[in-house]
PDB file of C-alpha atoms in Angstrom:
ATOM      1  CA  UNK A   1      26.221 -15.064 -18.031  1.00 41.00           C
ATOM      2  CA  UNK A   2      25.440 -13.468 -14.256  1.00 44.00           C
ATOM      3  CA  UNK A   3      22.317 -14.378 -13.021  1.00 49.00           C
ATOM      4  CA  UNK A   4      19.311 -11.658 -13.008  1.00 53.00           C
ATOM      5  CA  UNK A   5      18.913  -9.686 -10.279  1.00 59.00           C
ATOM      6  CA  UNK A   6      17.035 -10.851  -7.216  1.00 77.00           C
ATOM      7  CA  UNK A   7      15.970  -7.792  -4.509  1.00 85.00           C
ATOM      8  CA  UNK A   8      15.847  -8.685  -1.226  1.00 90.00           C
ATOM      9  CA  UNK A   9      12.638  -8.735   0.815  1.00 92.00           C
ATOM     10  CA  UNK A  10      14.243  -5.120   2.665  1.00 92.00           C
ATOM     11  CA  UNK A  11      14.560  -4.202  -1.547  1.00 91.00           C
ATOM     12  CA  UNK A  12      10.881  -4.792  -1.860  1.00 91.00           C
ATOM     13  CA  UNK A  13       9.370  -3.453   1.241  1.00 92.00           C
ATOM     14  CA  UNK A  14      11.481  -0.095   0.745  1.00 90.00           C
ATOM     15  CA  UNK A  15      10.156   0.001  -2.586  1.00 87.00           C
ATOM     16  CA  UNK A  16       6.876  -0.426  -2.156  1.00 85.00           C
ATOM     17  CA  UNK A  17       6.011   0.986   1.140  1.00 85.00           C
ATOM     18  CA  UNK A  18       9.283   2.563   2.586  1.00 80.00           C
ATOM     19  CA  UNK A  19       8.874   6.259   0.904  1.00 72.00           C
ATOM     20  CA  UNK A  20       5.445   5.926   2.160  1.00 76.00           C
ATOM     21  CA  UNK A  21       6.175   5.863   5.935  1.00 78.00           C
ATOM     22  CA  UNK A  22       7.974   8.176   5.922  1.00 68.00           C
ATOM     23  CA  UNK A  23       5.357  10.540   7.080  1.00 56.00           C
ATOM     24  CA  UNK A  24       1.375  10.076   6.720  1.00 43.00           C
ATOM     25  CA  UNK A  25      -1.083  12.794   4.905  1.00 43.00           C
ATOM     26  CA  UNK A  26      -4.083  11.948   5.722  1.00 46.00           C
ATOM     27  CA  UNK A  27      -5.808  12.725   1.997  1.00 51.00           C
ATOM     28  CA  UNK A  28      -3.639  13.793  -0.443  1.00 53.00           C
ATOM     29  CA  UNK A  29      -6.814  14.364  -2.249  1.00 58.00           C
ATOM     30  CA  UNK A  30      -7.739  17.373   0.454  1.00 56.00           C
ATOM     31  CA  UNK A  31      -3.915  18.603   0.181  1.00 55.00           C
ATOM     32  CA  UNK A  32      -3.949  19.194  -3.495  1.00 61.00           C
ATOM     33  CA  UNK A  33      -7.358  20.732  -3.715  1.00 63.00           C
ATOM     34  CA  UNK A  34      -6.144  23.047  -0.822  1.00 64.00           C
ATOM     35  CA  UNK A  35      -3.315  23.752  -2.232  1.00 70.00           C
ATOM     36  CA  UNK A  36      -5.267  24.342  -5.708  1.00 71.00           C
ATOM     37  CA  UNK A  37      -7.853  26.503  -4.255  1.00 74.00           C
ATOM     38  CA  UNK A  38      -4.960  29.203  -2.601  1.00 77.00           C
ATOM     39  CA  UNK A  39      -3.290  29.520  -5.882  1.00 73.00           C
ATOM     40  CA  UNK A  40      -6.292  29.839  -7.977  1.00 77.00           C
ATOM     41  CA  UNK A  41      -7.859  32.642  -5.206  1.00 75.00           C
ATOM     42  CA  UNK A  42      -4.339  34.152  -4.711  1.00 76.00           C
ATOM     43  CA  UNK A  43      -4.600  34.764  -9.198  1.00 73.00           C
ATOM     44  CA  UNK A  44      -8.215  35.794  -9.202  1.00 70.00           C
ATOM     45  CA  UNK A  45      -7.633  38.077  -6.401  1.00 75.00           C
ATOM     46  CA  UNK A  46      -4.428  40.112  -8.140  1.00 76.00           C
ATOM     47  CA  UNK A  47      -6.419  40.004 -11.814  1.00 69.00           C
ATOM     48  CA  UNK A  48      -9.786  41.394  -9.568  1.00 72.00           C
ATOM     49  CA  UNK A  49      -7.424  44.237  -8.296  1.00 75.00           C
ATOM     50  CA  UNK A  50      -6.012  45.016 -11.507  1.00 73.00           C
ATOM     51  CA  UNK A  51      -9.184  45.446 -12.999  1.00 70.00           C
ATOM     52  CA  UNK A  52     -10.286  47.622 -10.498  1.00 70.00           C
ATOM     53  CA  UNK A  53      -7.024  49.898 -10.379  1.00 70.00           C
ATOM     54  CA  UNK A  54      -7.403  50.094 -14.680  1.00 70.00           C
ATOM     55  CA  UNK A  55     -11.124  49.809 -14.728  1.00 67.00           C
ATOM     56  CA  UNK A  56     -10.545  46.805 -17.567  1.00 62.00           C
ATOM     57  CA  UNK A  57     -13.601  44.748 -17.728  1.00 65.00           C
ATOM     58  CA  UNK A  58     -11.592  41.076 -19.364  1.00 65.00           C
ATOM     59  CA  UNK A  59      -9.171  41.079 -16.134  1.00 63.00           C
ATOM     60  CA  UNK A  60     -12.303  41.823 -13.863  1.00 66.00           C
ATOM     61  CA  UNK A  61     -14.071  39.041 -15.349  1.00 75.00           C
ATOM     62  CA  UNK A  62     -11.195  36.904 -15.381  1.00 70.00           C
ATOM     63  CA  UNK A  63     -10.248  37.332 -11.741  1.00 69.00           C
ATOM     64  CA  UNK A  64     -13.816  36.600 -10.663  1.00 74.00           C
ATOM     65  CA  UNK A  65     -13.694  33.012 -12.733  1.00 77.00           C
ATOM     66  CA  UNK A  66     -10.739  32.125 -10.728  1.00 71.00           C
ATOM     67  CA  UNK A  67     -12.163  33.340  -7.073  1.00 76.00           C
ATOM     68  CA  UNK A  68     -15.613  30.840  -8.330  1.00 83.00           C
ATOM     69  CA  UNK A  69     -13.239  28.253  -9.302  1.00 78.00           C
ATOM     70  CA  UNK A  70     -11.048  28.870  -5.992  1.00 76.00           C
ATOM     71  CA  UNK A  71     -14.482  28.361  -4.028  1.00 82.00           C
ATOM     72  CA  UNK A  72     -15.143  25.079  -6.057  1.00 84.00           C
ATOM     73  CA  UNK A  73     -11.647  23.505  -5.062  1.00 74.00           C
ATOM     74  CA  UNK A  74     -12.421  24.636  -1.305  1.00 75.00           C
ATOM     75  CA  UNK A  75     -15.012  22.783  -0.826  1.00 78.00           C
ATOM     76  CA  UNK A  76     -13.855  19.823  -2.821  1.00 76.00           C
ATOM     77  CA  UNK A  77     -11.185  20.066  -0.284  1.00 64.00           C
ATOM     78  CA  UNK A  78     -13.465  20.862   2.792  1.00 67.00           C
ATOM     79  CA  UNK A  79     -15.155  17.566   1.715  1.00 67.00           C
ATOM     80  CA  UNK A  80     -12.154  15.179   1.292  1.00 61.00           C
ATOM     81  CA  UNK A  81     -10.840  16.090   4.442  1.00 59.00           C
ATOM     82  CA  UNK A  82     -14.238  15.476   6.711  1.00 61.00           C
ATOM     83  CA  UNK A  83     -14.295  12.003   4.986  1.00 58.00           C
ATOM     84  CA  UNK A  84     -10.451  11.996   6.078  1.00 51.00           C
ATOM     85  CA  UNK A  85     -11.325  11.741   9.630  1.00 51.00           C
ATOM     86  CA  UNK A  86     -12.432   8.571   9.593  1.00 50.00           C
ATOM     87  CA  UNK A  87     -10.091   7.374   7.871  1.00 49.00           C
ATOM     88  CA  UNK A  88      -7.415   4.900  10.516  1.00 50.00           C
ATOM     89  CA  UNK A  89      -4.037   6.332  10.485  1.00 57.00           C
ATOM     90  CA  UNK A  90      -1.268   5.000  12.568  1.00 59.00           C
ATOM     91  CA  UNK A  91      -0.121   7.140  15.430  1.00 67.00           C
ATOM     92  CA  UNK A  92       3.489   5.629  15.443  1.00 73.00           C
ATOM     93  CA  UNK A  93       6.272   7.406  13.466  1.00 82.00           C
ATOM     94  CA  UNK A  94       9.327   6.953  13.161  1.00 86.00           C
ATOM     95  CA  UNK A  95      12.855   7.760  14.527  1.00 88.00           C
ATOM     96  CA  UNK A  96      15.358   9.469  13.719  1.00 89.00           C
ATOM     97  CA  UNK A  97      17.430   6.967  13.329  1.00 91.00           C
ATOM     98  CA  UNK A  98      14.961   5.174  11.068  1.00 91.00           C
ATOM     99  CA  UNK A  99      14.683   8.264   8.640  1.00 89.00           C
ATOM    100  CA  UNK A 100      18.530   8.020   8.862  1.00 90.00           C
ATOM    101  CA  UNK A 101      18.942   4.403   7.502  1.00 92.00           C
ATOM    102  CA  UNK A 102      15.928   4.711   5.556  1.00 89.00           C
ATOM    103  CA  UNK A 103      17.812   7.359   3.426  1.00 88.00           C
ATOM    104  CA  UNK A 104      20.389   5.563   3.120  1.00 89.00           C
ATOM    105  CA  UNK A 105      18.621   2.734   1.622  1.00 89.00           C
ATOM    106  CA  UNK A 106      16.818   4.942  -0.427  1.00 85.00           C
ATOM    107  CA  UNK A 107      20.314   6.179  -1.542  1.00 84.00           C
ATOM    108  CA  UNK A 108      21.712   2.871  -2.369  1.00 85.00           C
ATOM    109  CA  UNK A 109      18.968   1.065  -4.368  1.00 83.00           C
ATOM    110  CA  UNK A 110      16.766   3.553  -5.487  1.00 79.00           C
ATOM    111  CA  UNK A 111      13.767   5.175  -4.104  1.00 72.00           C
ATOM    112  CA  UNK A 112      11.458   3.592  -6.651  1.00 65.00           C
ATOM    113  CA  UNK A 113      11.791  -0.217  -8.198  1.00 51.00           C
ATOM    114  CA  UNK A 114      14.341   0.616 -10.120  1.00 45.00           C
ATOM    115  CA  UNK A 115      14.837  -2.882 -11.435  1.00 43.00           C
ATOM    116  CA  UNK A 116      15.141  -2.181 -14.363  1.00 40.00           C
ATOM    117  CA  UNK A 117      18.312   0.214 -14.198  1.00 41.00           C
ATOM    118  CA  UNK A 118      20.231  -2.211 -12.054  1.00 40.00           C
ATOM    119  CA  UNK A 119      19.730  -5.281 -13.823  1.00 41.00           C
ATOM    120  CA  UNK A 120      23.051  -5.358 -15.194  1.00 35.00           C
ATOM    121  CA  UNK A 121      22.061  -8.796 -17.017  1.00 38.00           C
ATOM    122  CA  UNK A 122      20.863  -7.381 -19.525  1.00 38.00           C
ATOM    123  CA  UNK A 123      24.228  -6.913 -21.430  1.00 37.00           C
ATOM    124  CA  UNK A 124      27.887  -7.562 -21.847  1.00 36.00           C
ATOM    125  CA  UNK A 125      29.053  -4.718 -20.049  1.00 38.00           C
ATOM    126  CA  UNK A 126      26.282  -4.855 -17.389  1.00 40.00           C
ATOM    127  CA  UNK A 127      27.482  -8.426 -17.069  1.00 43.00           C
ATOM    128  CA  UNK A 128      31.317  -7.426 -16.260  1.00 43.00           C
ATOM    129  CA  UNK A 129      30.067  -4.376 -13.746  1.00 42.00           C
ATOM    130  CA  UNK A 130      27.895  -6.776 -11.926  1.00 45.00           C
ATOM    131  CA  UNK A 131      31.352  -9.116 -11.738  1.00 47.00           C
ATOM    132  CA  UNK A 132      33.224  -6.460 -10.699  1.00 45.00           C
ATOM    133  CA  UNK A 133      31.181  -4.345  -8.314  1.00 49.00           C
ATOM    134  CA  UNK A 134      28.029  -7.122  -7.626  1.00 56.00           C
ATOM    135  CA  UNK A 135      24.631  -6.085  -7.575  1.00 68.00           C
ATOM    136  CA  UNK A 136      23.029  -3.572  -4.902  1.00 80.00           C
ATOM    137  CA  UNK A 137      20.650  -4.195  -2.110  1.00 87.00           C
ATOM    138  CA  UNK A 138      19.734  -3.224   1.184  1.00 86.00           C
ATOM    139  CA  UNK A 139      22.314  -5.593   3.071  1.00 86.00           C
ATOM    140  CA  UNK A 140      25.146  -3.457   1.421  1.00 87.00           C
ATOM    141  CA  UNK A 141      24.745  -0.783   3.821  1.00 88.00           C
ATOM    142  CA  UNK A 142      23.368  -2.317   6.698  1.00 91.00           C
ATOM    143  CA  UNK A 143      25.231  -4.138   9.519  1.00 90.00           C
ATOM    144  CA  UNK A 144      24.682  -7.868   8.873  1.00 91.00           C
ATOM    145  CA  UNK A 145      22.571  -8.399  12.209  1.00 91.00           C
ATOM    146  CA  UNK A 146      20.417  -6.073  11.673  1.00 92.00           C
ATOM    147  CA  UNK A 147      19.666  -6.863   7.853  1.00 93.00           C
ATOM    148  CA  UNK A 148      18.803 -10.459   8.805  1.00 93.00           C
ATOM    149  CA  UNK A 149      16.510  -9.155  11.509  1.00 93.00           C
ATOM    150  CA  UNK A 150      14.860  -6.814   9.093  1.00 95.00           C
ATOM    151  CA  UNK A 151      14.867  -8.862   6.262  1.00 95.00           C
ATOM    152  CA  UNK A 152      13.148 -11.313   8.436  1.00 95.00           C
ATOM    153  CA  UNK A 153      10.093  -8.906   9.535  1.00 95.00           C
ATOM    154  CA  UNK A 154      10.030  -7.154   5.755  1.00 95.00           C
ATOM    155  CA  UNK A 155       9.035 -11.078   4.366  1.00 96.00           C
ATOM    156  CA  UNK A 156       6.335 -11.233   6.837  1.00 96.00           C
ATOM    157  CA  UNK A 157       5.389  -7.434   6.083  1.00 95.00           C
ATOM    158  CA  UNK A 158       4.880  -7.780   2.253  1.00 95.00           C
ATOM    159  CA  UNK A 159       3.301 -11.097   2.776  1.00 94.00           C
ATOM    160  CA  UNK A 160       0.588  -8.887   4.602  1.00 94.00           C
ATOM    161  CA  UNK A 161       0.842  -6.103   1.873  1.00 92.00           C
ATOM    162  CA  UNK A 162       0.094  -8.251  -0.706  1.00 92.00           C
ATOM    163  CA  UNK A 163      -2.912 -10.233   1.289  1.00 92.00           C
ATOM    164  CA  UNK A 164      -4.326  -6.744   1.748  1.00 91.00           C
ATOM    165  CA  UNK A 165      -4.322  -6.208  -2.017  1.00 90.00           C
ATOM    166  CA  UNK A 166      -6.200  -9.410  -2.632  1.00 89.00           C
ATOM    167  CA  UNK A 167      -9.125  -8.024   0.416  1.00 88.00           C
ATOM    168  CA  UNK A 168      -9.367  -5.235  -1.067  1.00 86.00           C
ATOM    169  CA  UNK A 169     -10.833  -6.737  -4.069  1.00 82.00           C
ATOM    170  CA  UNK A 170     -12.729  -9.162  -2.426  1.00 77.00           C
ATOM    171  CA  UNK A 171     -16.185  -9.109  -0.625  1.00 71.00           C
ATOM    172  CA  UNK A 172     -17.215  -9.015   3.134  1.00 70.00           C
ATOM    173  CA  UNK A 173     -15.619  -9.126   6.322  1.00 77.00           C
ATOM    174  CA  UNK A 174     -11.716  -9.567   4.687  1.00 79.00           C
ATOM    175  CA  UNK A 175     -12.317  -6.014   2.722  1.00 81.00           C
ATOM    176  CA  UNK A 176     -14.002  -4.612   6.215  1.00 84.00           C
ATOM    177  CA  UNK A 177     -10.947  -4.962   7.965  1.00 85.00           C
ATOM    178  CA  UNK A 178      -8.078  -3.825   5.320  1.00 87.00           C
ATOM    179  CA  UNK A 179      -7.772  -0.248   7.042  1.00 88.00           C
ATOM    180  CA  UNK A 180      -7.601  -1.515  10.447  1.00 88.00           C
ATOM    181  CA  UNK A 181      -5.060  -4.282   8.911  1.00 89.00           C
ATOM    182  CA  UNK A 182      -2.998  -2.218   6.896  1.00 90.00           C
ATOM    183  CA  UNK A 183      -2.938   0.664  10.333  1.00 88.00           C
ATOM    184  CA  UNK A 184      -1.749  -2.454  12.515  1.00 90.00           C
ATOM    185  CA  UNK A 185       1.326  -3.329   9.702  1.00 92.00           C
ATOM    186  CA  UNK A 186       2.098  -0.073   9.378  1.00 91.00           C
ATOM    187  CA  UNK A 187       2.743   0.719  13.116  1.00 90.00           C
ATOM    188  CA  UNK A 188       4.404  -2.835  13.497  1.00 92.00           C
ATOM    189  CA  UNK A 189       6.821  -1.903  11.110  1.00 93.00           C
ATOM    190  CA  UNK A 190       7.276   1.144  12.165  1.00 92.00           C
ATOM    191  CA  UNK A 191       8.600  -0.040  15.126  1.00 93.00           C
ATOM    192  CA  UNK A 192      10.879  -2.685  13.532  1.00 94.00           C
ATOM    193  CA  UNK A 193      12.586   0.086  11.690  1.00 94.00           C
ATOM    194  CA  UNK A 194      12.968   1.941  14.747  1.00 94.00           C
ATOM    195  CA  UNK A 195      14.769  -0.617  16.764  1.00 94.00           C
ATOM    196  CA  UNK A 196      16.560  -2.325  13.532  1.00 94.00           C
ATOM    197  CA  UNK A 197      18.101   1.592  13.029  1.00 93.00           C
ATOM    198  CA  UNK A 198      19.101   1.849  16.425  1.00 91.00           C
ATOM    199  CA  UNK A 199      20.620  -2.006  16.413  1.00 91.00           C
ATOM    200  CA  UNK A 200      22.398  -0.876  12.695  1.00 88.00           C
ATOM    201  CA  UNK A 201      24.105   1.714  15.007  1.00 86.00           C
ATOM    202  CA  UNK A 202      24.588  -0.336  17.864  1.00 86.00           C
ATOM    203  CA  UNK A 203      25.617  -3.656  17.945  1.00 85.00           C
ATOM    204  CA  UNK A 204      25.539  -3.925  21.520  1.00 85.00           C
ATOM    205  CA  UNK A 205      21.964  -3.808  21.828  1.00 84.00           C
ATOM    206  CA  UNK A 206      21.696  -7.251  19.694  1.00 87.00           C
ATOM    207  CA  UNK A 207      20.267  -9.195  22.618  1.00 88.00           C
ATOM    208  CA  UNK A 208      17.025  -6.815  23.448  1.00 89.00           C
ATOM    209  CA  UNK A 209      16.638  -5.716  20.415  1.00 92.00           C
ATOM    210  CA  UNK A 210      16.001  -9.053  18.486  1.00 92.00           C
ATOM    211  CA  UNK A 211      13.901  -9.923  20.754  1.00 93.00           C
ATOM    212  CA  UNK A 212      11.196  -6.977  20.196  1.00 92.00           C
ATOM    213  CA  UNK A 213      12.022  -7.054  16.987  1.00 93.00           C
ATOM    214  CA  UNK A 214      11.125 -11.051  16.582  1.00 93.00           C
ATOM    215  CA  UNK A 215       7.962  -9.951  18.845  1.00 93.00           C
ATOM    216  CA  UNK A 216       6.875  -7.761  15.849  1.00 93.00           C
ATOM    217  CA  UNK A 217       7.798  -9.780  12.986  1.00 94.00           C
ATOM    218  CA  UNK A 218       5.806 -13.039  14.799  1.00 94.00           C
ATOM    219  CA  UNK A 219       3.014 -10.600  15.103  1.00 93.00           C
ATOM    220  CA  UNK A 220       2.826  -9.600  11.109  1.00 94.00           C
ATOM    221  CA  UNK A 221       2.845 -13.276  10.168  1.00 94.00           C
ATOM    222  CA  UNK A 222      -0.148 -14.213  12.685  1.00 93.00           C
ATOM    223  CA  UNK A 223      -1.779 -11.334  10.966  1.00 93.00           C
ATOM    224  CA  UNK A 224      -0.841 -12.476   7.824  1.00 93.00           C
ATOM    225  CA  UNK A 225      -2.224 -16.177   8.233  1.00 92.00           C
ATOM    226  CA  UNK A 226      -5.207 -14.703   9.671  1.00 90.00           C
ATOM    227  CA  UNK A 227      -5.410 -12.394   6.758  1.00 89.00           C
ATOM    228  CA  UNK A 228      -5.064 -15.801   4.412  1.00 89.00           C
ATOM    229  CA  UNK A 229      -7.242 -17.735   6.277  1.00 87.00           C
ATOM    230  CA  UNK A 230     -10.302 -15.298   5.707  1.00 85.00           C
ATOM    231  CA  UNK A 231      -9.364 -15.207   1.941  1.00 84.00           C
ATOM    232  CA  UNK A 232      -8.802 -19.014   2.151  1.00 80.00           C
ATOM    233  CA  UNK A 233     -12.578 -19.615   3.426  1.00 73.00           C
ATOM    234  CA  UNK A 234     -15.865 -19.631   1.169  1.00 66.00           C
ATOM    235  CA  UNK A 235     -17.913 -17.350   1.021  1.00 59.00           C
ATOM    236  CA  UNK A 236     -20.793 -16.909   3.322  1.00 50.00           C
ATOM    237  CA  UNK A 237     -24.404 -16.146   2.992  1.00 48.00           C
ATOM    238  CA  UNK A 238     -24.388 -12.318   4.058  1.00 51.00           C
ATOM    239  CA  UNK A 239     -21.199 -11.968   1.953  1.00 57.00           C
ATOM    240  CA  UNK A 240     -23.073 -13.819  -1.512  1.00 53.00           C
ATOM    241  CA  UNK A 241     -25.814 -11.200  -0.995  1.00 53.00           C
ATOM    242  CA  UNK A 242     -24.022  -8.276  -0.996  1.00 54.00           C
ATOM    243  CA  UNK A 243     -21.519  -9.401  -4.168  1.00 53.00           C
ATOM    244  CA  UNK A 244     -22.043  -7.605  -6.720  1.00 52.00           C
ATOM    245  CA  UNK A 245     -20.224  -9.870  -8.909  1.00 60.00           C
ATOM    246  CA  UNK A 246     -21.712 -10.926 -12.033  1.00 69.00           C
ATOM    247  CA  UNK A 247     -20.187 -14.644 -12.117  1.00 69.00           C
ATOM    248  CA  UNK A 248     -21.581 -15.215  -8.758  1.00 69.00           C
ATOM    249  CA  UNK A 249     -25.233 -14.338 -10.094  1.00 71.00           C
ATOM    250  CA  UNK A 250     -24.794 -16.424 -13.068  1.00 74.00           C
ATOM    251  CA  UNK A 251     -23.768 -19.095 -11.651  1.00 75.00           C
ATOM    252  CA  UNK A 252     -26.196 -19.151  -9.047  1.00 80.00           C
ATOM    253  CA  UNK A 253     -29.415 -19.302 -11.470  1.00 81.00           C
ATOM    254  CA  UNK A 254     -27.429 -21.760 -13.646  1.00 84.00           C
ATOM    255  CA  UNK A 255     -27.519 -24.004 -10.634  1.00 87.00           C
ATOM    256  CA  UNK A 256     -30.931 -23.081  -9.023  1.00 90.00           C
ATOM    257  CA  UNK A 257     -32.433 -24.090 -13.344  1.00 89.00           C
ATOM    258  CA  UNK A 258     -30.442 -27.365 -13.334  1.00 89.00           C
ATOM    259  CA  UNK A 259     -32.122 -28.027  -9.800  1.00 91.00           C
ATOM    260  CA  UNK A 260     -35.535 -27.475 -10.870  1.00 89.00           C
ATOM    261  CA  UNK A 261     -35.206 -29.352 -14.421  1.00 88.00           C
ATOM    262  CA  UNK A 262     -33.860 -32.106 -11.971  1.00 88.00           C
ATOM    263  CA  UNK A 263     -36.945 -32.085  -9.991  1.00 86.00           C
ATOM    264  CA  UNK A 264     -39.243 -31.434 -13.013  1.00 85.00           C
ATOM    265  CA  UNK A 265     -37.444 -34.833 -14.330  1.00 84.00           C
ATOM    266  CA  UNK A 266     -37.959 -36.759 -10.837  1.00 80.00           C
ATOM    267  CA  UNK A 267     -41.712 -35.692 -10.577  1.00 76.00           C
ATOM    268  CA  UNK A 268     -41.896 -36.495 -14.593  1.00 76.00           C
ATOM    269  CA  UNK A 269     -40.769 -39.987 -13.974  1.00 77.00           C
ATOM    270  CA  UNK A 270     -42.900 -40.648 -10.946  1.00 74.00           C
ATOM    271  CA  UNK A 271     -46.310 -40.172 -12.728  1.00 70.00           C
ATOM    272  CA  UNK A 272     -45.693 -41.875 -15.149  1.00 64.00           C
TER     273      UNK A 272
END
């Protein structure tokens, strides 16, 4: 019986966060209203001009419904995007080469976790395809230096990924600091793919390039243990008053009655 499948931390990175960079919108929520609006106004505006060319009064009032609800998306859109611009977005992209082998990993494993459809464990015959052809990941298409090096810095980047999960359901200065986090991991990696691409092409450039690369990837775990650190520590004063969790307030008049029926007890017993 073959063993279940275990991706790779290039596997998991591409996965979660690999379709992503390849390009930034900066509010999807903006696009689609956009989007919504010009198609809805584009309807209302033929139905409005049939109506006036046949003198029908249903496509007339039809075509003005859409043009209102055209106007609504608009400014729905209008308003995502002004709260868009203040929203951190990385200003590093990347290469051509990195869209290249990007693709190609895409290609190979999946573009999505597709776990599921390559666990060939599952079964007798997935067992004898996984004998015969093994199972895919990244490394498969990649030169071996370069998969090391980018396995390396994907470890590091998912450790951060996942940290920045945790802050974002957290309280205080950790949650703060996710979009300025997750901006700084994004361009980091950015630039890992770049060079690992152009080191998957050219082995020459070993030397250099694991250096910057190794540069990078000791850069995502410092943030990453800083990250860990914050989420590590207890929380502070300023952070308890503005938690809005209901545990903490429970738990804080549970302890502030036992401390006064402790005190009640104490002054109790010296009277008497």
């Amino acid at each position: 019986m073959s063993e279940k499948r275990q991706p790779s931390s290039i596997d998991r990175f591409f996965w979660t966060r690999g379709v992503g960079l390849f390009g930034y919108v900066r509010n999807p929520m903006a696009l689609g209203f956009l989007i919504a609006s010009i198609s809805t106004f584009g309807l209302g505006a033929s139905l409005t001009a049939i109506s006036l060319a046949s003198s029908g009064k249903m496509p007339l009032i039809v075509g003005v419904a859409n043009c209102i609800v055209a106007a609504i998306f608009g400014g729905i859109s209008f308003w995502a995007g002004r709260r868009a611009k203040n929203i951190p977005t990385t200003e590093v992209r990347l290469s051509s080469q990195a869209r290249a082998l990007l693709t190609r990993l895409g290609g190979h494993i999946g573009w999505h976790d597709t776990s599921h459809d390559w666990d060939w464990a599952t079964g007798q015959t997935g067992n004898f395809l996984a004998s015969l052809f093994g199972n895919k990941t990244a490394s498969n298409v990649m030169a071996a230096p370069a998969a090391a090096l980018l396995d390396k810095a994907c470890f590091e980047y998912n450790r951060v990924w996942g940290l920045l999960k945790i802050a974002e359901g957290s309280t205080g200065r950790a949650k703060q600091l996710v979009p300025q986090m997750r901006v700084a991991a994004d361009e980091a990696m950015i630039s890992i793919l770049n060079q690992v691409s152009l080191l998957d092409k050219s082995p020459e450039t070993q030397g250099t390039i694991s250096a910057q690369v190794g540069q990078q990837s000791a850069k995502l775990k410092e943030l990453a243990d800083h990250l860990e650190g914050m989420l590590s520590e207890p929380a502070t004063l300023a952070d308890r008053l503005v938690s809005s969790n209901v545990m903490d307030g429970v738990l804080d008049n549970l302890r502030m009655e036992r401390i006064a029926n402790e005190e009640l007890r104490d002054f109790n017993s010296t009277n008497h």
